[in-house]
Amino acid sequence: MTSQTNSQTNSQTTSQTTSQTTSQTTSQTTSQTTSRANSSADLQQRYAASLMNTFGPPRLVLTRGEGPYVWDAEGTRYLDLLGGIAVNALGHAHPALVEAVTRQLGTLGHVSNFFTTEPQVRLAEKLLSLLGLEPGGGKVFFTNSGTEANEAAFKLTRRTGRTHLVAMEGSFHGRTTGALALTSKAAYREPFEPLPGHVTFVPFGDPDALAAAVTDETAAVVVEPIQGEAGVLSPPAGFLARAREITTAHGALLWLDEVQTGMGRTGSWMAHAESGVTPDVVTLAKGLAGGIPIGAMVAVGESGTLLGPGSHGTTFGGNPVSAAAALAVIGTIEEDGLLDNATKVGELLRAGLADPRVTEVRGRGLLIGLDLDAAVAAQVADAALRHGVILNPCTPQRIRLAPPLVLTAEQAEEFLALWPTILDEGYAAAEQAAADRAGSA
């Protein structure tokens, strides 16, 4: 009897303890989940209440990153194939970048442009060398972003005494008013017209149209070696060389916008390198400092003397922290062989993206565009997000990939294994949405 009682008591105690533990664990898990969910939802609501609605609602609340991965507020991991729109060259939280920024900020963080610093000078020298220029072969003006680099280049072209510019259809050069004037997309430009400058747009890659548009009154022709915003479009072979001939014949500047394509993105330091062309102006930004804000306008030869003291300025451009970050990015790309990695992993991705529903895959290095046979890019990107992959639907039928240059073959294959399923679900969602619209009509 006593034994039975003890047994029952032990059993009850064990049962109670197990029940309590389970209840507590369930309660804690529920509480943590609710807390996390509330945290994400709360931040989304506070974002909507306090930030200007220029980008639409954010897709996720991200809390941390490592390499090519990011995590949201709920702890879900995502493979980041957007890379901050081609910015995060070294991925997230790279030790070299963290160390460089920390060390520089702990030494000298900002000095204004009344002074200079060693990182600023060293970065300018490095950029000139990456463009293949001998010492004294060009000058650098640092900015805070790509659009400001293009804005500086726009002003530089005015110092030729000419005001006519020729830009490409499908181009994107930024959102400040000067850069916007050179941006092709009507939806971006027209709400803000009149914009500065006399600008003629010609079809991208059409040498005859370019030759007809450029005159002795043309200050410059601005070209992206590969158009990223338009869906990673390359001009025909020989177009940049022909643009060089045309501009030289008319005494106009050739300005190459490498904001997205530069700094190793295509497997070369500059996307125009294989053309053999020497431009007059090159603008850079995005991957230059791996996420620390910076841009640069590099003017070659005599073009480097067009702007003088007082003709342009910037508060943060050439900041020693940004310059140190850029030097760390460049050094890591060199030491870790990331140009070759971009080429090899890019080839792997382009080959693996083939599918009957994918009508074209293009690009160079780790700047990749693909066309779908239907306007379902947004639904495909949504499906990818549900599978833990971040893609960029840059047009209704086009998707752009611009992952960190540190992306490995194994990580690329992780995505490619999911790709058919992502397409299945994206197309199914689009078909269901079309059926719902038809039913409600």
Coordinates of C-alpha atoms in Angstrom, one line a residue:
M1 CA 0.0 0.0 0.0
T2 CA 2.7 2.3 1.0
S3 CA 4.6 1.4 -2.1
Q4 CA 1.5 2.0 -4.2
T5 CA 1.0 5.4 -2.5
N6 CA 4.6 6.4 -3.1
S7 CA 4.3 5.2 -6.7
Q8 CA 1.1 7.2 -7.2
T9 CA 2.7 10.2 -5.5
N10 CA 5.8 10.0 -7.6
S11 CA 3.8 9.5 -10.7
Q12 CA 1.6 12.5 -9.9
T13 CA 4.6 14.6 -9.0
T14 CA 6.3 13.6 -12.3
S15 CA 3.2 14.2 -14.2
Q16 CA 2.6 17.6 -12.6
T17 CA 6.3 18.6 -13.1
T18 CA 6.2 17.5 -16.7
S19 CA 2.9 19.3 -17.2
Q20 CA 4.2 22.4 -15.5
T21 CA 7.5 22.3 -17.5
T22 CA 5.6 21.7 -20.7
S23 CA 3.2 24.5 -19.8
Q24 CA 6.0 26.8 -18.9
T25 CA 8.0 26.0 -22.0
T26 CA 4.9 26.4 -24.2
S27 CA 4.1 29.7 -22.4
Q28 CA 7.7 30.9 -22.8
T29 CA 7.8 29.9 -26.5
T30 CA 4.5 31.5 -27.1
S31 CA 5.5 34.6 -25.2
Q32 CA 8.8 34.8 -27.1
T33 CA 7.1 34.3 -30.4
T34 CA 4.5 36.8 -29.6
S35 CA 7.1 39.2 -28.4
R36 CA 9.1 38.8 -31.6
A37 CA 6.1 39.1 -33.7
N38 CA 5.0 42.2 -31.8
S39 CA 8.5 43.6 -32.2
S40 CA 8.4 43.2 -36.0
A41 CA 4.9 44.4 -36.4
D42 CA 5.5 47.3 -34.0
L43 CA 8.5 48.4 -36.0
Q44 CA 6.6 48.2 -39.2
Q45 CA 3.8 50.4 -37.7
R46 CA 6.3 52.9 -36.3
Y47 CA 8.1 52.9 -39.7
A48 CA 4.8 53.8 -41.4
A49 CA 4.1 56.4 -38.8
S50 CA 7.5 58.1 -38.8
L51 CA 9.3 57.6 -42.1
M52 CA 8.3 59.2 -45.4
N53 CA 6.6 56.8 -47.7
T54 CA 9.0 57.0 -50.6
F55 CA 9.9 53.3 -50.8
G56 CA 6.6 51.6 -49.8
P57 CA 6.3 49.3 -46.8
P58 CA 9.6 47.5 -46.0
R59 CA 9.4 43.8 -46.8
L60 CA 11.2 42.7 -43.6
V61 CA 12.6 43.9 -40.4
L62 CA 16.2 42.8 -40.5
T63 CA 18.3 42.5 -37.3
R64 CA 21.6 41.1 -38.3
G65 CA 23.7 39.7 -41.1
E66 CA 26.7 37.5 -41.7
G67 CA 28.4 36.8 -45.1
P68 CA 25.6 36.5 -47.7
Y69 CA 22.9 35.9 -45.1
V70 CA 20.6 38.2 -43.1
W71 CA 18.1 37.4 -40.4
D72 CA 14.8 39.0 -39.7
A73 CA 13.2 39.9 -36.4
E74 CA 11.6 36.5 -36.1
G75 CA 15.0 34.8 -36.5
T76 CA 14.4 33.6 -40.1
R77 CA 17.5 33.4 -42.2
Y78 CA 17.6 34.6 -45.8
L79 CA 20.2 34.2 -48.6
D80 CA 20.7 37.8 -49.7
L81 CA 21.1 37.7 -53.5
L82 CA 20.4 41.5 -53.7
G83 CA 23.3 42.6 -51.6
G84 CA 21.8 46.0 -50.7
I85 CA 21.4 46.6 -54.4
A86 CA 25.0 45.6 -55.4
V87 CA 26.4 47.5 -52.4
N88 CA 27.5 44.7 -49.9
A89 CA 30.6 43.6 -51.8
L90 CA 31.9 41.7 -48.8
G91 CA 28.5 40.6 -47.5
H92 CA 27.5 41.4 -44.0
A93 CA 29.6 42.0 -40.9
H94 CA 32.9 41.2 -42.7
P95 CA 35.7 41.3 -40.2
A96 CA 38.0 43.3 -42.4
L97 CA 35.4 46.0 -42.9
V98 CA 34.4 46.0 -39.2
E99 CA 38.0 46.3 -38.1
A100 CA 38.9 49.1 -40.6
V101 CA 35.9 51.2 -39.7
T102 CA 36.3 50.7 -35.9
R103 CA 40.0 51.4 -36.0
Q104 CA 39.6 54.6 -38.1
L105 CA 36.6 55.9 -36.1
G106 CA 38.6 55.3 -32.9
T107 CA 41.4 57.4 -34.4
L108 CA 40.0 60.2 -36.5
G109 CA 36.4 60.2 -37.7
H110 CA 35.8 63.4 -39.6
V111 CA 37.9 66.4 -40.4
S112 CA 36.0 68.5 -43.0
N113 CA 37.5 69.3 -46.4
F114 CA 39.7 72.0 -45.0
F115 CA 42.1 69.2 -44.2
T116 CA 43.0 65.8 -45.6
T117 CA 43.9 62.4 -44.2
E118 CA 46.0 59.5 -45.2
P119 CA 43.1 57.1 -46.1
Q120 CA 41.6 59.8 -48.4
V121 CA 44.8 60.2 -50.4
R122 CA 45.6 56.6 -50.5
L123 CA 42.1 55.7 -51.7
A124 CA 42.3 58.3 -54.5
E125 CA 45.6 56.9 -55.6
K126 CA 44.2 53.4 -55.5
L127 CA 41.2 54.3 -57.7
L128 CA 43.4 55.9 -60.3
S129 CA 45.6 52.8 -60.4
L130 CA 42.5 50.5 -60.7
L131 CA 41.5 52.6 -63.8
G132 CA 45.0 52.0 -65.2
L133 CA 46.1 55.6 -64.9
E134 CA 49.6 56.6 -64.2
P135 CA 50.3 59.0 -61.3
G136 CA 49.0 62.4 -62.3
G137 CA 46.8 60.8 -65.0
G138 CA 43.5 61.9 -63.3
K139 CA 41.8 63.4 -60.3
V140 CA 39.2 62.1 -57.9
F141 CA 36.3 63.9 -56.3
F142 CA 34.7 62.0 -53.4
T143 CA 31.0 62.2 -52.6
N144 CA 28.5 60.4 -50.4
S145 CA 26.6 58.4 -53.0
G146 CA 26.3 57.4 -56.6
T147 CA 23.8 60.0 -57.5
E148 CA 26.0 62.7 -56.0
A149 CA 29.0 61.4 -58.0
N150 CA 26.9 61.8 -61.1
E151 CA 25.7 65.2 -60.0
A152 CA 29.4 66.2 -59.7
A153 CA 30.1 64.8 -63.2
F154 CA 27.1 66.8 -64.5
K155 CA 28.6 70.0 -63.2
L156 CA 32.0 69.1 -64.5
T157 CA 30.5 68.8 -68.0
R158 CA 29.2 72.3 -67.8
R159 CA 32.8 73.6 -67.4
T160 CA 33.4 72.6 -71.0
G161 CA 31.2 75.6 -71.9
R162 CA 28.6 73.3 -73.5
T163 CA 25.2 72.3 -72.1
H164 CA 24.0 69.5 -74.3
L165 CA 24.2 65.9 -73.0
V166 CA 23.4 62.6 -74.6
A167 CA 22.1 59.8 -72.4
M168 CA 20.8 56.3 -73.2
E169 CA 17.2 55.0 -73.2
G170 CA 16.8 52.6 -70.2
S171 CA 19.4 54.4 -68.2
F172 CA 19.4 55.1 -64.5
H173 CA 21.8 57.6 -63.0
G174 CA 20.1 58.6 -59.7
R175 CA 17.4 60.7 -58.1
T176 CA 18.9 64.1 -57.6
T177 CA 17.7 66.6 -60.1
G178 CA 20.8 66.6 -62.3
A179 CA 21.2 62.8 -62.3
L180 CA 17.4 62.4 -62.8
A181 CA 17.6 64.6 -65.9
L182 CA 19.8 61.9 -67.4
T183 CA 17.6 59.0 -66.2
S184 CA 15.4 57.6 -68.9
K185 CA 12.4 56.3 -67.0
A186 CA 9.5 58.7 -67.5
A187 CA 7.8 57.8 -64.3
Y188 CA 10.9 58.9 -62.3
R189 CA 11.5 62.1 -64.3
E190 CA 8.2 63.6 -65.4
P191 CA 6.7 64.4 -61.9
F192 CA 9.8 66.7 -61.3
E193 CA 10.1 68.4 -64.7
P194 CA 11.5 70.8 -65.8
L195 CA 14.8 69.2 -65.0
P196 CA 18.3 70.8 -65.6
G197 CA 20.0 70.5 -68.9
H198 CA 19.4 69.9 -72.6
V199 CA 19.4 66.1 -72.7
T200 CA 18.9 63.8 -75.8
F201 CA 18.1 60.2 -75.2
V202 CA 19.1 57.6 -77.8
P203 CA 18.6 53.8 -77.9
F204 CA 21.1 52.0 -75.7
G205 CA 23.7 50.3 -77.9
D206 CA 22.8 52.0 -81.2
P207 CA 25.9 53.6 -82.6
D208 CA 24.1 55.2 -85.5
A209 CA 21.6 56.9 -83.3
L210 CA 24.4 58.1 -81.1
A211 CA 26.4 59.5 -84.0
A212 CA 23.3 61.4 -85.1
A213 CA 22.7 62.9 -81.7
V214 CA 26.2 64.1 -80.8
T215 CA 27.2 67.5 -82.2
D216 CA 30.0 70.0 -81.7
E217 CA 27.6 71.5 -79.0
T218 CA 27.5 68.2 -77.0
A219 CA 29.3 68.4 -73.6
A220 CA 29.3 64.7 -72.9
V221 CA 27.8 61.3 -73.6
V222 CA 26.9 59.3 -70.5
V223 CA 26.7 55.5 -70.7
E224 CA 26.4 52.7 -68.2
P225 CA 28.6 49.8 -69.5
I226 CA 25.8 47.5 -68.3
Q227 CA 22.4 48.9 -67.5
G228 CA 21.5 47.4 -64.0
E229 CA 18.1 49.1 -63.3
A230 CA 16.8 48.1 -66.7
G231 CA 17.4 44.5 -66.0
V232 CA 21.2 44.0 -66.6
L233 CA 21.4 44.9 -70.3
S234 CA 24.7 45.0 -72.1
P235 CA 25.3 47.0 -75.3
P236 CA 26.5 45.2 -78.5
A237 CA 30.3 44.5 -78.6
G238 CA 32.2 47.6 -79.9
F239 CA 29.6 50.1 -78.7
L240 CA 31.7 51.8 -76.1
A241 CA 34.6 52.0 -78.6
R242 CA 32.3 53.6 -81.1
A243 CA 31.1 56.0 -78.4
R244 CA 34.7 56.9 -77.8
E245 CA 35.3 57.7 -81.4
I246 CA 32.1 59.8 -81.8
T247 CA 32.8 61.8 -78.7
T248 CA 36.4 62.4 -79.6
A249 CA 35.4 63.6 -83.1
H250 CA 33.1 66.2 -81.6
G251 CA 35.3 67.2 -78.6
A252 CA 32.7 65.9 -76.2
L253 CA 33.5 64.0 -73.0
L254 CA 32.8 60.2 -72.6
W255 CA 31.3 59.7 -69.1
L256 CA 30.9 56.1 -68.0
D257 CA 28.6 55.5 -65.0
E258 CA 30.1 52.5 -63.2
V259 CA 28.1 53.2 -60.0
Q260 CA 26.6 49.7 -60.0
T261 CA 29.0 47.8 -62.3
G262 CA 32.3 49.0 -60.9
M263 CA 34.5 47.7 -58.1
G264 CA 34.5 44.0 -59.1
R265 CA 30.8 43.5 -59.5
T266 CA 31.3 42.0 -63.0
G267 CA 34.5 40.1 -62.3
S268 CA 36.7 43.0 -63.3
W269 CA 37.4 46.1 -61.4
M270 CA 35.5 48.1 -64.0
A271 CA 32.9 46.7 -66.4
H272 CA 34.3 48.8 -69.3
A273 CA 37.8 47.3 -68.9
E274 CA 37.4 44.7 -71.6
S275 CA 36.4 47.4 -74.1
G276 CA 39.8 48.9 -74.1
V277 CA 38.3 52.4 -73.9
T278 CA 39.7 55.2 -71.9
P279 CA 36.8 57.4 -70.8
D280 CA 37.1 61.0 -69.6
V281 CA 34.9 60.6 -66.5
V282 CA 34.0 57.5 -64.4
T283 CA 31.5 57.6 -61.6
L284 CA 31.6 55.0 -58.8
A285 CA 29.7 54.2 -55.6
K286 CA 27.7 51.2 -54.4
G287 CA 30.3 48.4 -53.8
L288 CA 33.1 50.9 -53.2
A289 CA 33.0 50.8 -49.4
G290 CA 30.8 47.7 -48.9
G291 CA 27.9 49.6 -47.3
I292 CA 29.6 52.6 -45.8
P293 CA 28.3 55.6 -47.7
I294 CA 30.7 56.9 -50.4
G295 CA 30.8 57.8 -54.1
A296 CA 33.6 59.0 -56.4
M297 CA 33.9 60.9 -59.6
V298 CA 37.2 60.2 -61.4
A299 CA 38.1 62.6 -64.1
V300 CA 40.9 61.5 -66.5
G301 CA 43.6 63.7 -68.0
E302 CA 42.6 67.3 -68.6
S303 CA 39.1 66.6 -67.5
G304 CA 40.5 66.5 -63.9
T305 CA 41.2 70.3 -64.1
L306 CA 37.7 71.4 -65.1
L307 CA 36.5 71.9 -61.5
G308 CA 38.6 74.2 -59.4
P309 CA 38.4 75.7 -55.9
G310 CA 34.9 76.7 -55.0
S311 CA 33.2 75.2 -58.0
H312 CA 31.9 72.2 -56.1
G313 CA 31.9 70.8 -52.6
T314 CA 30.7 68.2 -50.1
T315 CA 30.6 67.9 -46.4
F316 CA 31.1 64.1 -46.0
G317 CA 32.9 63.2 -49.2
G318 CA 36.3 61.8 -48.6
N319 CA 35.5 61.2 -44.9
P320 CA 38.4 59.1 -43.5
V321 CA 36.1 56.4 -42.1
S322 CA 34.5 55.9 -45.6
A323 CA 37.9 56.0 -47.2
A324 CA 39.3 53.4 -44.8
A325 CA 36.3 51.2 -45.4
A326 CA 36.8 51.4 -49.2
L327 CA 40.5 50.5 -48.8
A328 CA 39.5 47.5 -46.7
V329 CA 37.0 46.4 -49.3
I330 CA 39.5 46.8 -52.2
G331 CA 42.2 45.0 -50.2
T332 CA 39.9 42.1 -49.3
I333 CA 38.8 41.7 -53.0
E334 CA 42.5 41.5 -54.0
E335 CA 43.7 39.2 -51.2
D336 CA 40.7 36.8 -51.3
G337 CA 40.6 36.6 -55.1
L338 CA 37.0 37.8 -55.2
L339 CA 37.2 39.0 -58.9
D340 CA 37.7 35.4 -59.9
N341 CA 35.1 34.2 -57.4
A342 CA 32.6 36.6 -59.0
T343 CA 33.3 35.2 -62.4
K344 CA 33.1 31.6 -61.4
V345 CA 30.1 31.8 -59.1
G346 CA 28.4 34.1 -61.6
E347 CA 28.8 31.5 -64.4
L348 CA 27.4 28.8 -62.0
L349 CA 24.4 30.9 -61.3
R350 CA 23.7 31.8 -64.9
A351 CA 23.9 28.1 -66.0
G352 CA 21.7 27.0 -63.1
L353 CA 18.9 29.5 -63.7
A354 CA 18.0 27.9 -67.0
D355 CA 14.3 26.8 -67.1
P356 CA 11.7 26.6 -69.8
R357 CA 10.0 29.7 -68.2
V358 CA 13.2 31.7 -68.2
T359 CA 13.6 33.2 -71.7
E360 CA 17.1 34.8 -71.2
V361 CA 19.8 34.9 -68.6
R362 CA 22.6 37.5 -69.0
G363 CA 25.1 39.6 -67.2
R364 CA 28.7 39.3 -66.1
G365 CA 30.2 38.2 -62.9
L366 CA 27.7 38.6 -60.0
L367 CA 25.5 41.1 -61.8
I368 CA 22.9 38.9 -63.4
G369 CA 19.6 39.6 -65.1
L370 CA 17.0 37.1 -66.3
D371 CA 13.7 37.4 -68.3
L372 CA 10.6 35.4 -67.5
D373 CA 8.0 34.4 -70.1
A374 CA 5.3 36.3 -68.2
A375 CA 4.9 39.3 -66.0
V376 CA 5.3 37.4 -62.8
A377 CA 8.6 38.7 -61.4
A378 CA 7.0 40.1 -58.3
Q379 CA 5.3 36.9 -57.5
V380 CA 8.5 34.9 -58.1
A381 CA 10.4 37.2 -55.7
D382 CA 7.6 36.8 -53.1
A383 CA 7.9 33.0 -53.4
A384 CA 11.7 33.2 -53.1
L385 CA 11.3 35.2 -49.9
R386 CA 9.0 32.5 -48.4
H387 CA 11.9 30.1 -49.1
G388 CA 14.5 32.3 -47.5
V389 CA 16.0 33.9 -50.6
I390 CA 16.0 37.7 -51.4
L391 CA 15.7 38.5 -55.1
N392 CA 15.0 41.8 -56.9
P393 CA 12.1 42.0 -59.4
C394 CA 13.4 45.1 -61.3
T395 CA 10.7 45.0 -64.0
P396 CA 7.4 43.0 -64.2
Q397 CA 9.2 40.3 -66.3
R398 CA 12.8 40.7 -65.2
I399 CA 14.7 39.7 -62.1
R400 CA 18.1 41.1 -61.0
L401 CA 20.7 39.3 -58.9
A402 CA 23.6 41.2 -57.3
P403 CA 24.8 39.1 -54.4
P404 CA 27.9 39.8 -52.3
L405 CA 31.1 38.9 -54.1
V406 CA 31.9 36.5 -51.2
L407 CA 29.0 34.2 -52.3
T408 CA 30.4 30.7 -52.5
A409 CA 29.5 28.0 -55.1
E410 CA 27.8 26.0 -52.3
Q411 CA 25.6 28.9 -51.3
A412 CA 24.7 29.6 -55.0
E413 CA 23.7 25.9 -55.3
E414 CA 21.6 26.2 -52.2
F415 CA 19.5 28.8 -54.1
L416 CA 19.5 26.9 -57.4
A417 CA 18.1 23.8 -55.7
L418 CA 15.1 25.9 -54.7
W419 CA 14.8 27.7 -58.0
P420 CA 12.3 25.3 -59.8
T421 CA 10.0 25.3 -56.7
I422 CA 10.2 29.1 -56.5
L423 CA 9.2 29.4 -60.1
D424 CA 6.3 26.9 -59.6
E425 CA 5.0 28.8 -56.6
G426 CA 5.4 32.3 -58.2
Y427 CA 3.6 31.3 -61.4
A428 CA 0.8 29.6 -59.4
A429 CA 0.4 32.7 -57.3
A430 CA 0.1 34.8 -60.4
E431 CA -2.4 32.5 -61.9
Q432 CA -4.5 32.5 -58.7
A433 CA -4.4 36.3 -58.6
A434 CA -5.6 36.5 -62.2
A435 CA -8.4 34.0 -61.4
D436 CA -9.4 36.0 -58.4
R437 CA -9.5 39.2 -60.4
A438 CA -11.6 37.6 -63.1
G439 CA -14.0 36.2 -60.5
S440 CA -14.5 39.6 -58.9
A441 CA -14.9 41.4 -62.2

